[in-house]
Amino acid sequence: MPQDELAAGSSGQPESIHTQALLAKMLERANLQRALKQVRQNKGAPGIDGMTVDELPDYLRCHWPEIRAQLEAGVYRPRPVKRVEIPKPDGKTRPLGIPTVLDRFIQQAIAQVVSAQWEPHFHRHSYGFRPQRSAHQAVREVQANIRAGYGWVVDMDLQAFFDRVNHDRLMARLKSRCPDARLLRLVNRYLKAGVSVEGSIEPTHMGVPQGGPFSPVLSNVVLDELDWELDRRGHRFARYADDCNVLVRSKRAGERVMASVTRYVSDTLRLTVNLLKSAVDRPMNRKFLGFTVSRTGAKLKVADKAIEKLKNRVRELTRRTRGTSIGAIAAELRETLLGWKAYFGIAEVLSPLRDLDKWVRRKLRCYLWKQWGPSGYRELRKRGVSVREAWNTSKSAHGPWRLSKTPALTIALPLRFFENLGLPNLAPR
């Protein structure tokens, strides 16, 4: 994209975001360059036009003056998003909307301006999709409240939140801090752009499609109202996107809060609390952002579902039919395990992580034993296993998984073997 095209409409020192029209701010060179960089970093699949992220810069070089003119004149029309179904851990799917890469670029530019307007006013206990804030901070906030004596949690799940956001209420909220009619009209067009389902265009009368760059910002704008209502009532809470925990001192207080907040969400926000997934319970019986807490000391612990999800990924990488070398398998596992550890490494209950480390090594021993096949005896002997142990193991009627825990496989493939492959440990050693 030519520098002069990006610079068009800006002059010298930018004016304050409060005095300058927000659409003009959105179209400023620096904001557009930042948006383009972010979209390229995020990568992602093409939308309905098939254009890839790598093709976007060349497209903008040719067509940006025309697109910019349409945006300034208020006649730009976003393309419908492409609907895809993403598998969920429970076997169900959730809809994801993939905008075209051009619309992702424009949405990102809008999101940066809207975020700058709203960020100073968001509640301090809102942690999702905000600069300098994280899921870890939200989890620590919940833990601190439990340790302060708030031993019951009101765990609230908003039913199909992104699909049910009321457009009129959202636009009214947005207008309070973004009073630029042209920018609001553009946002509204994105909300109403429709969705392409197997080639057929369906209208969108409500909801914010997951997958667009400004969906997280708009979700915070909607739920900021809930944050300040909880604050007004004096509640202790932490919210990350549509996942909210309110901490109270007793079960009775929790039941009162659940009933009153459910009414507020329904009557004021026009959203629905999923009563099947929400509950008033002890924190150790619930999970929040992949974590739970121990029964004593409220120490952070990885939730069972998060462990099972990782195990499923490891099973996928080590399935028998892949026929890949152990080095390639270890490299893929390393990437998966390091990413998992970067998030769950703050866990304070370490025994489940040690068990996971042992389980991963056992899966790899099992994988290698299957690969060795008829040459199992020879491979064991080559790695220092006694004749008797190697013979008994190779001639055993037991299956590979059972044999992967035998002394012979542990001797042949010790901890040092996996360390040399670059396999990280999830539990600190």
PDB file of N, CA and C in Angstrom, residues 198-280:
ATOM      1  N   GLU A 198     -23.010 -22.258   2.866  1.00  0.00           N
ATOM      2  CA  GLU A 198     -23.008 -23.133   1.686  1.00  0.00           C
ATOM      3  C   GLU A 198     -23.479 -22.393   0.436  1.00  0.00           C
ATOM      4  N   GLY A 199     -22.993 -21.154   0.295  1.00  0.00           N
ATOM      5  CA  GLY A 199     -23.298 -20.372  -0.898  1.00  0.00           C
ATOM      6  C   GLY A 199     -24.560 -19.547  -0.832  1.00  0.00           C
ATOM      7  N   SER A 200     -25.383 -19.771   0.191  1.00  0.00           N
ATOM      8  CA  SER A 200     -26.634 -19.022   0.341  1.00  0.00           C
ATOM      9  C   SER A 200     -26.451 -17.918   1.378  1.00  0.00           C
ATOM     10  N   ILE A 201     -26.856 -16.690   1.052  1.00  0.00           N
ATOM     11  CA  ILE A 201     -26.694 -15.550   1.960  1.00  0.00           C
ATOM     12  C   ILE A 201     -27.897 -15.439   2.889  1.00  0.00           C
ATOM     13  N   GLU A 202     -27.621 -15.467   4.202  1.00  0.00           N
ATOM     14  CA  GLU A 202     -28.669 -15.310   5.213  1.00  0.00           C
ATOM     15  C   GLU A 202     -28.478 -13.979   5.932  1.00  0.00           C
ATOM     16  N   PRO A 203     -29.569 -13.256   6.217  1.00  0.00           N
ATOM     17  CA  PRO A 203     -29.441 -11.968   6.909  1.00  0.00           C
ATOM     18  C   PRO A 203     -29.039 -12.156   8.367  1.00  0.00           C
ATOM     19  N   THR A 204     -28.430 -11.141   8.954  1.00  0.00           N
ATOM     20  CA  THR A 204     -28.090 -11.173  10.391  1.00  0.00           C
ATOM     21  C   THR A 204     -28.823 -10.041  11.082  1.00  0.00           C
ATOM     22  N   HIS A 205     -29.823 -10.384  11.893  1.00  0.00           N
ATOM     23  CA  HIS A 205     -30.627  -9.390  12.602  1.00  0.00           C
ATOM     24  C   HIS A 205     -30.165  -9.196  14.038  1.00  0.00           C
ATOM     25  N   MET A 206     -29.333 -10.113  14.522  1.00  0.00           N
ATOM     26  CA  MET A 206     -28.798  -9.982  15.880  1.00  0.00           C
ATOM     27  C   MET A 206     -27.445 -10.687  15.921  1.00  0.00           C
ATOM     28  N   GLY A 207     -26.698 -10.431  16.976  1.00  0.00           N
ATOM     29  CA  GLY A 207     -25.429 -11.117  17.166  1.00  0.00           C
ATOM     30  C   GLY A 207     -24.229 -10.401  16.582  1.00  0.00           C
ATOM     31  N   VAL A 208     -23.069 -10.780  17.102  1.00  0.00           N
ATOM     32  CA  VAL A 208     -21.781 -10.293  16.613  1.00  0.00           C
ATOM     33  C   VAL A 208     -21.014 -11.533  16.175  1.00  0.00           C
ATOM     34  N   PRO A 209     -20.768 -11.707  14.871  1.00  0.00           N
ATOM     35  CA  PRO A 209     -20.143 -12.958  14.417  1.00  0.00           C
ATOM     36  C   PRO A 209     -18.750 -13.158  14.994  1.00  0.00           C
ATOM     37  N   GLN A 210     -18.529 -14.318  15.625  1.00  0.00           N
ATOM     38  CA  GLN A 210     -17.195 -14.647  16.121  1.00  0.00           C
ATOM     39  C   GLN A 210     -16.268 -14.861  14.940  1.00  0.00           C
ATOM     40  N   GLY A 211     -15.087 -14.298  15.032  1.00  0.00           N
ATOM     41  CA  GLY A 211     -14.124 -14.450  13.941  1.00  0.00           C
ATOM     42  C   GLY A 211     -13.687 -13.111  13.375  1.00  0.00           C
ATOM     43  N   GLY A 212     -14.499 -12.069  13.556  1.00  0.00           N
ATOM     44  CA  GLY A 212     -14.130 -10.736  13.077  1.00  0.00           C
ATOM     45  C   GLY A 212     -13.277 -10.011  14.102  1.00  0.00           C
ATOM     46  N   PRO A 213     -12.337  -9.165  13.654  1.00  0.00           N
ATOM     47  CA  PRO A 213     -11.439  -8.474  14.586  1.00  0.00           C
ATOM     48  C   PRO A 213     -12.119  -7.558  15.593  1.00  0.00           C
ATOM     49  N   PHE A 214     -13.294  -6.994  15.245  1.00  0.00           N
ATOM     50  CA  PHE A 214     -13.873  -6.112  16.265  1.00  0.00           C
ATOM     51  C   PHE A 214     -14.943  -6.778  17.118  1.00  0.00           C
ATOM     52  N   SER A 215     -15.193  -8.076  16.921  1.00  0.00           N
ATOM     53  CA  SER A 215     -16.144  -8.784  17.777  1.00  0.00           C
ATOM     54  C   SER A 215     -15.750  -8.744  19.256  1.00  0.00           C
ATOM     55  N   PRO A 216     -14.451  -8.975  19.598  1.00  0.00           N
ATOM     56  CA  PRO A 216     -14.072  -8.908  21.019  1.00  0.00           C
ATOM     57  C   PRO A 216     -14.307  -7.538  21.636  1.00  0.00           C
ATOM     58  N   VAL A 217     -13.990  -6.474  20.893  1.00  0.00           N
ATOM     59  CA  VAL A 217     -14.189  -5.117  21.423  1.00  0.00           C
ATOM     60  C   VAL A 217     -15.673  -4.853  21.638  1.00  0.00           C
ATOM     61  N   LEU A 218     -16.500  -5.239  20.656  1.00  0.00           N
ATOM     62  CA  LEU A 218     -17.945  -5.004  20.771  1.00  0.00           C
ATOM     63  C   LEU A 218     -18.543  -5.830  21.904  1.00  0.00           C
ATOM     64  N   SER A 219     -18.013  -7.032  22.139  1.00  0.00           N
ATOM     65  CA  SER A 219     -18.525  -7.834  23.252  1.00  0.00           C
ATOM     66  C   SER A 219     -18.230  -7.156  24.580  1.00  0.00           C
ATOM     67  N   ASN A 220     -17.064  -6.531  24.701  1.00  0.00           N
ATOM     68  CA  ASN A 220     -16.748  -5.798  25.935  1.00  0.00           C
ATOM     69  C   ASN A 220     -17.631  -4.574  26.107  1.00  0.00           C
ATOM     70  N   VAL A 221     -17.977  -3.920  24.998  1.00  0.00           N
ATOM     71  CA  VAL A 221     -18.884  -2.763  25.062  1.00  0.00           C
ATOM     72  C   VAL A 221     -20.252  -3.201  25.605  1.00  0.00           C
ATOM     73  N   VAL A 222     -20.737  -4.353  25.122  1.00  0.00           N
ATOM     74  CA  VAL A 222     -22.033  -4.864  25.581  1.00  0.00           C
ATOM     75  C   VAL A 222     -21.971  -5.234  27.055  1.00  0.00           C
ATOM     76  N   LEU A 223     -20.954  -5.995  27.455  1.00  0.00           N
ATOM     77  CA  LEU A 223     -20.908  -6.543  28.813  1.00  0.00           C
ATOM     78  C   LEU A 223     -20.317  -5.578  29.835  1.00  0.00           C
ATOM     79  N   ASP A 224     -19.799  -4.441  29.372  1.00  0.00           N
ATOM     80  CA  ASP A 224     -19.360  -3.399  30.311  1.00  0.00           C
ATOM     81  C   ASP A 224     -20.510  -2.958  31.207  1.00  0.00           C
ATOM     82  N   GLU A 225     -21.703  -2.987  30.652  1.00  0.00           N
ATOM     83  CA  GLU A 225     -22.902  -2.630  31.426  1.00  0.00           C
ATOM     84  C   GLU A 225     -23.097  -3.590  32.604  1.00  0.00           C
ATOM     85  N   LEU A 226     -22.869  -4.875  32.347  1.00  0.00           N
ATOM     86  CA  LEU A 226     -22.977  -5.879  33.415  1.00  0.00           C
ATOM     87  C   LEU A 226     -21.898  -5.651  34.471  1.00  0.00           C
ATOM     88  N   ASP A 227     -20.677  -5.355  34.035  1.00  0.00           N
ATOM     89  CA  ASP A 227     -19.582  -5.124  34.977  1.00  0.00           C
ATOM     90  C   ASP A 227     -19.927  -4.031  35.983  1.00  0.00           C
ATOM     91  N   TRP A 228     -20.410  -2.904  35.468  1.00  0.00           N
ATOM     92  CA  TRP A 228     -20.671  -1.771  36.354  1.00  0.00           C
ATOM     93  C   TRP A 228     -21.908  -2.001  37.212  1.00  0.00           C
ATOM     94  N   GLU A 229     -22.843  -2.831  36.735  1.00  0.00           N
ATOM     95  CA  GLU A 229     -23.983  -3.195  37.570  1.00  0.00           C
ATOM     96  C   GLU A 229     -23.524  -4.082  38.734  1.00  0.00           C
ATOM     97  N   LEU A 230     -22.649  -5.032  38.459  1.00  0.00           N
ATOM     98  CA  LEU A 230     -22.100  -5.870  39.535  1.00  0.00           C
ATOM     99  C   LEU A 230     -21.310  -5.017  40.517  1.00  0.00           C
ATOM    100  N   ASP A 231     -20.563  -4.043  40.003  1.00  0.00           N
ATOM    101  CA  ASP A 231     -19.798  -3.129  40.857  1.00  0.00           C
ATOM    102  C   ASP A 231     -20.741  -2.299  41.733  1.00  0.00           C
ATOM    103  N   ARG A 232     -21.814  -1.800  41.132  1.00  0.00           N
ATOM    104  CA  ARG A 232     -22.781  -0.974  41.876  1.00  0.00           C
ATOM    105  C   ARG A 232     -23.388  -1.756  43.035  1.00  0.00           C
ATOM    106  N   ARG A 233     -23.569  -3.069  42.820  1.00  0.00           N
ATOM    107  CA  ARG A 233     -24.141  -3.920  43.866  1.00  0.00           C
ATOM    108  C   ARG A 233     -23.103  -4.387  44.887  1.00  0.00           C
ATOM    109  N   GLY A 234     -21.849  -4.016  44.675  1.00  0.00           N
ATOM    110  CA  GLY A 234     -20.797  -4.348  45.634  1.00  0.00           C
ATOM    111  C   GLY A 234     -20.259  -5.763  45.528  1.00  0.00           C
ATOM    112  N   HIS A 235     -20.439  -6.406  44.378  1.00  0.00           N
ATOM    113  CA  HIS A 235     -19.993  -7.792  44.226  1.00  0.00           C
ATOM    114  C   HIS A 235     -18.508  -7.876  43.873  1.00  0.00           C
ATOM    115  N   ARG A 236     -17.898  -8.980  44.280  1.00  0.00           N
ATOM    116  CA  ARG A 236     -16.536  -9.312  43.869  1.00  0.00           C
ATOM    117  C   ARG A 236     -16.641 -10.245  42.666  1.00  0.00           C
ATOM    118  N   PHE A 237     -15.966  -9.906  41.575  1.00  0.00           N
ATOM    119  CA  PHE A 237     -16.132 -10.709  40.369  1.00  0.00           C
ATOM    120  C   PHE A 237     -14.916 -10.571  39.453  1.00  0.00           C
ATOM    121  N   ALA A 238     -14.863 -11.464  38.479  1.00  0.00           N
ATOM    122  CA  ALA A 238     -13.895 -11.357  37.387  1.00  0.00           C
ATOM    123  C   ALA A 238     -14.610 -11.816  36.126  1.00  0.00           C
ATOM    124  N   ARG A 239     -14.425 -11.066  35.051  1.00  0.00           N
ATOM    125  CA  ARG A 239     -15.045 -11.435  33.773  1.00  0.00           C
ATOM    126  C   ARG A 239     -13.987 -11.474  32.684  1.00  0.00           C
ATOM    127  N   TYR A 240     -14.051 -12.533  31.881  1.00  0.00           N
ATOM    128  CA  TYR A 240     -13.197 -12.644  30.699  1.00  0.00           C
ATOM    129  C   TYR A 240     -14.128 -12.968  29.539  1.00  0.00           C
ATOM    130  N   ALA A 241     -14.350 -11.972  28.661  1.00  0.00           N
ATOM    131  CA  ALA A 241     -15.332 -12.107  27.565  1.00  0.00           C
ATOM    132  C   ALA A 241     -16.688 -12.456  28.180  1.00  0.00           C
ATOM    133  N   ASP A 242     -17.321 -13.547  27.732  1.00  0.00           N
ATOM    134  CA  ASP A 242     -18.650 -13.876  28.265  1.00  0.00           C
ATOM    135  C   ASP A 242     -18.582 -14.878  29.408  1.00  0.00           C
ATOM    136  N   ASP A 243     -17.392 -15.083  29.971  1.00  0.00           N
ATOM    137  CA  ASP A 243     -17.192 -16.001  31.094  1.00  0.00           C
ATOM    138  C   ASP A 243     -17.039 -15.170  32.368  1.00  0.00           C
ATOM    139  N   CYS A 244     -18.002 -15.300  33.293  1.00  0.00           N
ATOM    140  CA  CYS A 244     -18.026 -14.426  34.476  1.00  0.00           C
ATOM    141  C   CYS A 244     -18.192 -15.242  35.757  1.00  0.00           C
ATOM    142  N   ASN A 245     -17.341 -14.964  36.752  1.00  0.00           N
ATOM    143  CA  ASN A 245     -17.453 -15.560  38.082  1.00  0.00           C
ATOM    144  C   ASN A 245     -17.697 -14.460  39.101  1.00  0.00           C
ATOM    145  N   VAL A 246     -18.756 -14.623  39.913  1.00  0.00           N
ATOM    146  CA  VAL A 246     -19.028 -13.722  41.033  1.00  0.00           C
ATOM    147  C   VAL A 246     -18.762 -14.510  42.310  1.00  0.00           C
ATOM    148  N   LEU A 247     -17.967 -13.951  43.219  1.00  0.00           N
ATOM    149  CA  LEU A 247     -17.597 -14.647  44.451  1.00  0.00           C
ATOM    150  C   LEU A 247     -18.403 -14.110  45.626  1.00  0.00           C
ATOM    151  N   VAL A 248     -18.982 -15.017  46.413  1.00  0.00           N
ATOM    152  CA  VAL A 248     -19.801 -14.641  47.571  1.00  0.00           C
ATOM    153  C   VAL A 248     -19.399 -15.501  48.771  1.00  0.00           C
ATOM    154  N   ARG A 249     -19.957 -15.169  49.960  1.00  0.00           N
ATOM    155  CA  ARG A 249     -19.543 -15.852  51.191  1.00  0.00           C
ATOM    156  C   ARG A 249     -20.388 -17.066  51.542  1.00  0.00           C
ATOM    157  N   SER A 250     -21.597 -17.170  50.969  1.00  0.00           N
ATOM    158  CA  SER A 250     -22.465 -18.293  51.342  1.00  0.00           C
ATOM    159  C   SER A 250     -23.280 -18.776  50.149  1.00  0.00           C
ATOM    160  N   LYS A 251     -23.779 -19.990  50.271  1.00  0.00           N
ATOM    161  CA  LYS A 251     -24.601 -20.552  49.199  1.00  0.00           C
ATOM    162  C   LYS A 251     -25.877 -19.740  49.024  1.00  0.00           C
ATOM    163  N   ARG A 252     -26.481 -19.328  50.153  1.00  0.00           N
ATOM    164  CA  ARG A 252     -27.725 -18.553  50.080  1.00  0.00           C
ATOM    165  C   ARG A 252     -27.502 -17.230  49.344  1.00  0.00           C
ATOM    166  N   ALA A 253     -26.392 -16.563  49.668  1.00  0.00           N
ATOM    167  CA  ALA A 253     -26.073 -15.300  48.975  1.00  0.00           C
ATOM    168  C   ALA A 253     -25.867 -15.562  47.483  1.00  0.00           C
ATOM    169  N   GLY A 254     -25.207 -16.674  47.157  1.00  0.00           N
ATOM    170  CA  GLY A 254     -24.978 -17.022  45.763  1.00  0.00           C
ATOM    171  C   GLY A 254     -26.270 -17.242  45.002  1.00  0.00           C
ATOM    172  N   GLU A 255     -27.224 -17.904  45.639  1.00  0.00           N
ATOM    173  CA  GLU A 255     -28.511 -18.165  44.980  1.00  0.00           C
ATOM    174  C   GLU A 255     -29.269 -16.869  44.730  1.00  0.00           C
ATOM    175  N   ARG A 256     -29.175 -15.936  45.685  1.00  0.00           N
ATOM    176  CA  ARG A 256     -29.819 -14.618  45.496  1.00  0.00           C
ATOM    177  C   ARG A 256     -29.171 -13.871  44.326  1.00  0.00           C
ATOM    178  N   VAL A 257     -27.832 -13.891  44.299  1.00  0.00           N
ATOM    179  CA  VAL A 257     -27.107 -13.200  43.221  1.00  0.00           C
ATOM    180  C   VAL A 257     -27.439 -13.828  41.875  1.00  0.00           C
ATOM    181  N   MET A 258     -27.455 -15.146  41.808  1.00  0.00           N
ATOM    182  CA  MET A 258     -27.758 -15.830  40.551  1.00  0.00           C
ATOM    183  C   MET A 258     -29.136 -15.417  40.037  1.00  0.00           C
ATOM    184  N   ALA A 259     -30.121 -15.391  40.934  1.00  0.00           N
ATOM    185  CA  ALA A 259     -31.498 -15.044  40.524  1.00  0.00           C
ATOM    186  C   ALA A 259     -31.583 -13.597  40.055  1.00  0.00           C
ATOM    187  N   SER A 260     -30.986 -12.669  40.810  1.00  0.00           N
ATOM    188  CA  SER A 260     -31.116 -11.245  40.467  1.00  0.00           C
ATOM    189  C   SER A 260     -30.311 -10.883  39.217  1.00  0.00           C
ATOM    190  N   VAL A 261     -29.117 -11.454  39.074  1.00  0.00           N
ATOM    191  CA  VAL A 261     -28.295 -11.144  37.900  1.00  0.00           C
ATOM    192  C   VAL A 261     -28.906 -11.782  36.645  1.00  0.00           C
ATOM    193  N   THR A 262     -29.492 -12.966  36.801  1.00  0.00           N
ATOM    194  CA  THR A 262     -30.171 -13.604  35.659  1.00  0.00           C
ATOM    195  C   THR A 262     -31.301 -12.718  35.152  1.00  0.00           C
ATOM    196  N   ARG A 263     -32.051 -12.120  36.084  1.00  0.00           N
ATOM    197  CA  ARG A 263     -33.137 -11.196  35.690  1.00  0.00           C
ATOM    198  C   ARG A 263     -32.566  -9.975  34.981  1.00  0.00           C
ATOM    199  N   TYR A 264     -31.473  -9.435  35.529  1.00  0.00           N
ATOM    200  CA  TYR A 264     -30.862  -8.250  34.931  1.00  0.00           C
ATOM    201  C   TYR A 264     -30.379  -8.545  33.508  1.00  0.00           C
ATOM    202  N   VAL A 265     -29.705  -9.669  33.330  1.00  0.00           N
ATOM    203  CA  VAL A 265     -29.194 -10.057  32.017  1.00  0.00           C
ATOM    204  C   VAL A 265     -30.341 -10.201  31.016  1.00  0.00           C
ATOM    205  N   SER A 266     -31.436 -10.782  31.464  1.00  0.00           N
ATOM    206  CA  SER A 266     -32.586 -11.004  30.587  1.00  0.00           C
ATOM    207  C   SER A 266     -33.338  -9.708  30.293  1.00  0.00           C
ATOM    208  N   ASP A 267     -33.672  -8.961  31.347  1.00  0.00           N
ATOM    209  CA  ASP A 267     -34.537  -7.783  31.191  1.00  0.00           C
ATOM    210  C   ASP A 267     -33.796  -6.582  30.612  1.00  0.00           C
ATOM    211  N   THR A 268     -32.557  -6.360  31.041  1.00  0.00           N
ATOM    212  CA  THR A 268     -31.819  -5.160  30.626  1.00  0.00           C
ATOM    213  C   THR A 268     -30.923  -5.414  29.415  1.00  0.00           C
ATOM    214  N   LEU A 269     -30.125  -6.471  29.483  1.00  0.00           N
ATOM    215  CA  LEU A 269     -29.190  -6.740  28.379  1.00  0.00           C
ATOM    216  C   LEU A 269     -29.829  -7.511  27.232  1.00  0.00           C
ATOM    217  N   ARG A 270     -31.013  -8.078  27.493  1.00  0.00           N
ATOM    218  CA  ARG A 270     -31.742  -8.891  26.505  1.00  0.00           C
ATOM    219  C   ARG A 270     -30.909 -10.088  26.044  1.00  0.00           C
ATOM    220  N   LEU A 271     -30.221 -10.669  27.012  1.00  0.00           N
ATOM    221  CA  LEU A 271     -29.442 -11.883  26.779  1.00  0.00           C
ATOM    222  C   LEU A 271     -29.991 -12.976  27.696  1.00  0.00           C
ATOM    223  N   THR A 272     -29.428 -14.187  27.597  1.00  0.00           N
ATOM    224  CA  THR A 272     -29.953 -15.310  28.366  1.00  0.00           C
ATOM    225  C   THR A 272     -28.834 -16.009  29.122  1.00  0.00           C
ATOM    226  N   VAL A 273     -29.053 -16.243  30.408  1.00  0.00           N
ATOM    227  CA  VAL A 273     -28.134 -17.051  31.203  1.00  0.00           C
ATOM    228  C   VAL A 273     -28.482 -18.519  30.972  1.00  0.00           C
ATOM    229  N   ASN A 274     -27.494 -19.310  30.587  1.00  0.00           N
ATOM    230  CA  ASN A 274     -27.703 -20.740  30.369  1.00  0.00           C
ATOM    231  C   ASN A 274     -27.735 -21.436  31.728  1.00  0.00           C
ATOM    232  N   LEU A 275     -28.933 -21.759  32.196  1.00  0.00           N
ATOM    233  CA  LEU A 275     -29.098 -22.321  33.534  1.00  0.00           C
ATOM    234  C   LEU A 275     -28.524 -23.735  33.635  1.00  0.00           C
ATOM    235  N   LEU A 276     -28.403 -24.428  32.502  1.00  0.00           N
ATOM    236  CA  LEU A 276     -27.846 -25.794  32.530  1.00  0.00           C
ATOM    237  C   LEU A 276     -26.336 -25.767  32.774  1.00  0.00           C
ATOM    238  N   LYS A 277     -25.676 -24.699  32.311  1.00  0.00           N
ATOM    239  CA  LYS A 277     -24.223 -24.616  32.463  1.00  0.00           C
ATOM    240  C   LYS A 277     -23.802 -23.702  33.612  1.00  0.00           C
ATOM    241  N   SER A 278     -24.733 -22.928  34.149  1.00  0.00           N
ATOM    242  CA  SER A 278     -24.422 -22.019  35.249  1.00  0.00           C
ATOM    243  C   SER A 278     -24.732 -22.703  36.580  1.00  0.00           C
ATOM    244  N   ALA A 279     -24.076 -22.254  37.648  1.00  0.00           N
ATOM    245  CA  ALA A 279     -24.307 -22.894  38.943  1.00  0.00           C
ATOM    246  C   ALA A 279     -23.775 -22.030  40.076  1.00  0.00           C
ATOM    247  N   VAL A 280     -24.337 -22.265  41.275  1.00  0.00           N
ATOM    248  CA  VAL A 280     -23.780 -21.741  42.519  1.00  0.00           C
ATOM    249  C   VAL A 280     -23.125 -22.936  43.198  1.00  0.00           C
TER     250      VAL A 280
END
